[in-house]
Amino acid sequence: MKKRQWTSMWITLLAVVLVLSACGGKSTGTDSNSASSESGSSTSASTTLTIAAATDIESFDPHNNNNTSSEAVLVNVFDYLIKNDSEQKKVPGLATSWEQVNDTTWRFKLREGVTFHNGDPFTSADVKYTLERVAKDSTLKQNSYFKNIVEVKAVDEYTVDIITDGPDPLLLNRLSKMGAGILPAKYIEDNGFDQFLKQPVGTGPYKFRKWTKDDRVELVKNENYFDGEPKWNEVVFRVIPEASTRVSELLAGGVDIAASIPSTDIARIEGEADKKIVKAPIQRVLQLIFRQTEGSVTADPKVREAIDLAIDKQGIVDSIAGGAGIVTRTSVTPGNFGADPSLYKTSLYDQEKAKQLLQEAGYAEGEAEMTISVSSQYKEPAEVVAAMLEQVGFKINLDVLEPSAFSERYSSKSFKEIFMIGIGNSLFDASNNYNRYMLDEAKGESDYNNPEVEKLLQSALVNMDPASREKEYQQVQQILAEDRPAVYLYQMEGVYGIDSRVNFEPRSDEMFYADEITPAQ
């Protein structure tokens, strides 16, 4: 990497961005339901947990969500057959044991005595309905993770066989992530799915009370939870897109936990006696994904390389993220199966070569015009990236969208040349990051097409030998590092502001399991 040329222009831009951010955002006021706004007493703090995040859930259909923010909420309502504990080890959920019968069949023994929130008993019929629905309905956002399931056989009331269309090295991972949340078959059959979405029912520790879109989700204790009494009477997930407003609400006592704290507010929070900052590495990697559709500016590999070389990733980590990030040339970070260490903690940066590549691609100053779409939560790094690209000769149109609007465009694959996104990995496997570059998945989004990558990815999906499967994904990463269907900026760090009323240890998968958060003594 050449010596960084962190210019005064970027620093000036950053200052403007941060000032505007601090001034922007209208406070939503205190939450009349939250512990902190009731009286601030320790008694109220033990009854309601309030968490503030930047984005809302997409819906209460666990099969038709595709972002971590949704899963972080829904895990409190819908249980999986298998759970990941805080160290990502597989532990029993609604299944008490499991075994592989042959290459294509797994048998699960189900927990007895569990009821849904409406009182219906949980049985093998619910597992069959749930998994066959997400496996067979290609319109559901989680379908691609489950479509290899061809059948779920109800052996008896509390035993199921899950049959796949070939060997599946990832079935247990799939069953412990969003998309595998178990739905109530009889309730949906009797009332219809639209009614289910209005009054969702799961087996989880918390029951649905209310969802006000783009404002809050309210849950209440499930008194009949099979795994013991939940810790909180109420759990409220508030949606506060503006970081400055989340911080204000934390400082005012309106929330117990605020996610995604900007680096510029850390000292301010730590200066309060009853607040603190907690951090943890997360799987999320902030990245730019390119459209390679014929005729797009970013279809040219020299243009994509110029973009990569024009961006000072370490400069963004140091200035925007306050050092809370690790530069990387892969999105499969340590802790995920298939990671390639040679591409981690490294990045490329050479603005002079970037200018040369742009000229070789046939573009004079300002001729290579591109649109970068981004959710407002990543507005600051996107603005700095745009400034860096314009410095080497690109013309950038920055398209900043509210999170819900970004999610809709993401689902419809309707971005133009580039979109910026932070992608986590609740599957803890390289396939979670790279299946999007398989021919069918890439169609309409990036339109990436490399037969060698396709062959490797297809093989890895059914390869039951961990050693050779890992090598396949590492080979894919080396090819992608040259092809650049995406440029990776950095692995993010979870930064949370918390009130002294609660004890909270962040998870690397970014889930908010309410019962892992305890009232302070």
mmCIF file of N, CA and C in Angstrom, residues 288-308 358 361 363 367-372 389 394-396 415-419 445-448 482-487:
data_model
loop_
_atom_site.group_PDB
_atom_site.id
_atom_site.type_symbol
_atom_site.label_atom_id
_atom_site.label_comp_id
_atom_site.label_asym_id
_atom_site.label_seq_id
_atom_site.Cartn_x
_atom_site.Cartn_y
_atom_site.Cartn_z
ATOM 1 N N LEU A 288 -18.709 -2.379 -1.223
ATOM 2 C CA LEU A 288 -19.355 -1.846 -2.419
ATOM 3 C C LEU A 288 -19.569 -3.003 -3.381
ATOM 4 N N ILE A 289 -20.801 -3.175 -3.860
ATOM 5 C CA ILE A 289 -21.096 -4.249 -4.811
ATOM 6 C C ILE A 289 -21.417 -3.604 -6.164
ATOM 7 N N PHE A 290 -20.803 -4.148 -7.229
ATOM 8 C CA PHE A 290 -20.857 -3.517 -8.544
ATOM 9 C C PHE A 290 -21.796 -4.244 -9.501
ATOM 10 N N ARG A 291 -22.514 -3.477 -10.270
ATOM 11 C CA ARG A 291 -23.290 -4.035 -11.375
ATOM 12 C C ARG A 291 -22.352 -4.238 -12.574
ATOM 13 N N GLN A 292 -22.372 -5.446 -13.146
ATOM 14 C CA GLN A 292 -21.521 -5.737 -14.297
ATOM 15 C C GLN A 292 -22.354 -6.002 -15.540
ATOM 16 N N THR A 293 -23.576 -5.551 -15.526
ATOM 17 C CA THR A 293 -24.442 -5.665 -16.686
ATOM 18 C C THR A 293 -23.787 -4.968 -17.883
ATOM 19 N N GLU A 294 -23.884 -5.596 -19.051
ATOM 20 C CA GLU A 294 -23.257 -5.031 -20.251
ATOM 21 C C GLU A 294 -23.713 -3.582 -20.444
ATOM 22 N N GLY A 295 -22.760 -2.703 -20.659
ATOM 23 C CA GLY A 295 -23.075 -1.293 -20.851
ATOM 24 C C GLY A 295 -22.882 -0.454 -19.602
ATOM 25 N N SER A 296 -22.782 -1.113 -18.438
ATOM 26 C CA SER A 296 -22.541 -0.381 -17.198
ATOM 27 C C SER A 296 -21.074 0.049 -17.129
ATOM 28 N N VAL A 297 -20.833 1.218 -16.565
ATOM 29 C CA VAL A 297 -19.453 1.677 -16.395
ATOM 30 C C VAL A 297 -18.651 0.657 -15.602
ATOM 31 N N THR A 298 -19.286 0.086 -14.581
ATOM 32 C CA THR A 298 -18.593 -0.855 -13.697
ATOM 33 C C THR A 298 -18.471 -2.266 -14.284
ATOM 34 N N ALA A 299 -18.909 -2.457 -15.519
ATOM 35 C CA ALA A 299 -18.679 -3.752 -16.179
ATOM 36 C C ALA A 299 -17.214 -3.901 -16.576
ATOM 37 N N ASP A 300 -16.499 -2.784 -16.680
ATOM 38 C CA ASP A 300 -15.094 -2.800 -17.094
ATOM 39 C C ASP A 300 -14.215 -3.137 -15.878
ATOM 40 N N PRO A 301 -13.415 -4.212 -15.957
ATOM 41 C CA PRO A 301 -12.572 -4.581 -14.800
ATOM 42 C C PRO A 301 -11.567 -3.495 -14.426
ATOM 43 N N LYS A 302 -11.132 -2.718 -15.394
ATOM 44 C CA LYS A 302 -10.189 -1.635 -15.060
ATOM 45 C C LYS A 302 -10.876 -0.558 -14.215
ATOM 46 N N VAL A 303 -12.143 -0.311 -14.494
ATOM 47 C CA VAL A 303 -12.890 0.663 -13.692
ATOM 48 C C VAL A 303 -13.032 0.148 -12.259
ATOM 49 N N ARG A 304 -13.351 -1.138 -12.110
ATOM 50 C CA ARG A 304 -13.518 -1.696 -10.759
ATOM 51 C C ARG A 304 -12.194 -1.668 -9.994
ATOM 52 N N GLU A 305 -11.102 -1.950 -10.703
ATOM 53 C CA GLU A 305 -9.800 -1.893 -10.037
ATOM 54 C C GLU A 305 -9.468 -0.452 -9.646
ATOM 55 N N ALA A 306 -9.804 0.489 -10.523
ATOM 56 C CA ALA A 306 -9.550 1.907 -10.205
ATOM 57 C C ALA A 306 -10.328 2.322 -8.955
ATOM 58 N N ILE A 307 -11.557 1.843 -8.840
ATOM 59 C CA ILE A 307 -12.358 2.163 -7.644
ATOM 60 C C ILE A 307 -11.683 1.609 -6.398
ATOM 61 N N ASP A 308 -11.224 0.360 -6.493
ATOM 62 C CA ASP A 308 -10.560 -0.266 -5.348
ATOM 63 C C ASP A 308 -9.340 0.560 -4.919
ATOM 64 N N LEU A 358 -8.226 4.454 -15.004
ATOM 65 C CA LEU A 358 -9.437 5.097 -15.521
ATOM 66 C C LEU A 358 -9.189 5.632 -16.928
ATOM 67 N N ALA A 361 -9.160 2.840 -19.361
ATOM 68 C CA ALA A 361 -10.525 2.366 -19.632
ATOM 69 C C ALA A 361 -11.262 3.302 -20.587
ATOM 70 N N TYR A 363 -11.782 6.784 -20.083
ATOM 71 C CA TYR A 363 -12.563 7.862 -19.462
ATOM 72 C C TYR A 363 -11.665 9.042 -19.098
ATOM 73 N N GLU A 367 -15.874 11.849 -16.802
ATOM 74 C CA GLU A 367 -16.709 11.126 -17.777
ATOM 75 C C GLU A 367 -17.293 9.832 -17.217
ATOM 76 N N ALA A 368 -16.604 9.238 -16.274
ATOM 77 C CA ALA A 368 -17.099 7.981 -15.698
ATOM 78 C C ALA A 368 -18.092 8.316 -14.584
ATOM 79 N N GLU A 369 -19.355 8.395 -14.958
ATOM 80 C CA GLU A 369 -20.391 8.799 -13.999
ATOM 81 C C GLU A 369 -21.069 7.556 -13.419
ATOM 82 N N MET A 370 -21.206 7.518 -12.088
ATOM 83 C CA MET A 370 -21.789 6.351 -11.426
ATOM 84 C C MET A 370 -22.668 6.810 -10.273
ATOM 85 N N THR A 371 -23.657 5.982 -9.960
ATOM 86 C CA THR A 371 -24.511 6.227 -8.792
ATOM 87 C C THR A 371 -24.166 5.210 -7.702
ATOM 88 N N ILE A 372 -23.942 5.707 -6.497
ATOM 89 C CA ILE A 372 -23.747 4.834 -5.330
ATOM 90 C C ILE A 372 -24.986 4.969 -4.453
ATOM 91 N N LEU A 389 -13.366 8.930 -4.736
ATOM 92 C CA LEU A 389 -13.522 8.534 -6.140
ATOM 93 C C LEU A 389 -13.513 9.764 -7.057
ATOM 94 N N PHE A 394 -13.651 10.206 -11.125
ATOM 95 C CA PHE A 394 -15.029 9.734 -11.289
ATOM 96 C C PHE A 394 -16.002 10.881 -11.010
ATOM 97 N N LYS A 395 -17.209 10.762 -11.568
ATOM 98 C CA LYS A 395 -18.314 11.649 -11.193
ATOM 99 C C LYS A 395 -19.339 10.787 -10.454
ATOM 100 N N ILE A 396 -19.612 11.129 -9.206
ATOM 101 C CA ILE A 396 -20.430 10.275 -8.344
ATOM 102 C C ILE A 396 -21.758 10.942 -7.999
ATOM 103 N N PHE A 415 -30.689 -1.437 -7.995
ATOM 104 C CA PHE A 415 -29.639 -0.434 -7.865
ATOM 105 C C PHE A 415 -28.959 -0.210 -9.219
ATOM 106 N N LYS A 416 -28.321 0.947 -9.347
ATOM 107 C CA LYS A 416 -27.597 1.232 -10.588
ATOM 108 C C LYS A 416 -26.184 0.633 -10.513
ATOM 109 N N GLU A 417 -25.164 1.460 -10.668
ATOM 110 C CA GLU A 417 -23.819 0.885 -10.801
ATOM 111 C C GLU A 417 -23.279 0.271 -9.500
ATOM 112 N N ILE A 418 -23.553 0.930 -8.362
ATOM 113 C CA ILE A 418 -22.923 0.496 -7.098
ATOM 114 C C ILE A 418 -23.921 0.640 -5.961
ATOM 115 N N PHE A 419 -23.907 -0.331 -5.054
ATOM 116 C CA PHE A 419 -24.565 -0.079 -3.770
ATOM 117 C C PHE A 419 -23.623 -0.447 -2.637
ATOM 118 N N GLU A 445 -28.803 -8.476 -10.259
ATOM 119 C CA GLU A 445 -28.159 -7.651 -9.223
ATOM 120 C C GLU A 445 -26.777 -7.206 -9.691
ATOM 121 N N SER A 446 -25.802 -8.106 -9.644
ATOM 122 C CA SER A 446 -24.463 -7.761 -10.136
ATOM 123 C C SER A 446 -24.251 -8.260 -11.563
ATOM 124 N N ASP A 447 -24.999 -9.293 -11.957
ATOM 125 C CA ASP A 447 -24.804 -9.963 -13.247
ATOM 126 C C ASP A 447 -23.371 -10.484 -13.396
ATOM 127 N N TYR A 448 -22.764 -10.813 -12.264
ATOM 128 C CA TYR A 448 -21.425 -11.411 -12.295
ATOM 129 C C TYR A 448 -21.515 -12.814 -12.890
ATOM 130 N N GLU A 482 -9.388 -10.573 -7.562
ATOM 131 C CA GLU A 482 -8.944 -10.032 -8.851
ATOM 132 C C GLU A 482 -10.119 -9.570 -9.710
ATOM 133 N N ASP A 483 -11.215 -10.335 -9.687
ATOM 134 C CA ASP A 483 -12.394 -9.971 -10.492
ATOM 135 C C ASP A 483 -13.095 -8.726 -9.943
ATOM 136 N N ARG A 484 -13.092 -8.596 -8.630
ATOM 137 C CA ARG A 484 -13.726 -7.460 -7.944
ATOM 138 C C ARG A 484 -15.212 -7.272 -8.287
ATOM 139 N N PRO A 485 -16.043 -8.285 -8.090
ATOM 140 C CA PRO A 485 -17.482 -7.998 -8.157
ATOM 141 C C PRO A 485 -17.907 -7.121 -6.983
ATOM 142 N N ALA A 486 -17.022 -7.043 -5.983
ATOM 143 C CA ALA A 486 -17.236 -6.148 -4.839
ATOM 144 C C ALA A 486 -15.873 -5.669 -4.366
ATOM 145 N N VAL A 487 -15.871 -4.516 -3.730
ATOM 146 C CA VAL A 487 -14.674 -4.037 -3.027
ATOM 147 C C VAL A 487 -15.031 -3.966 -1.559
#
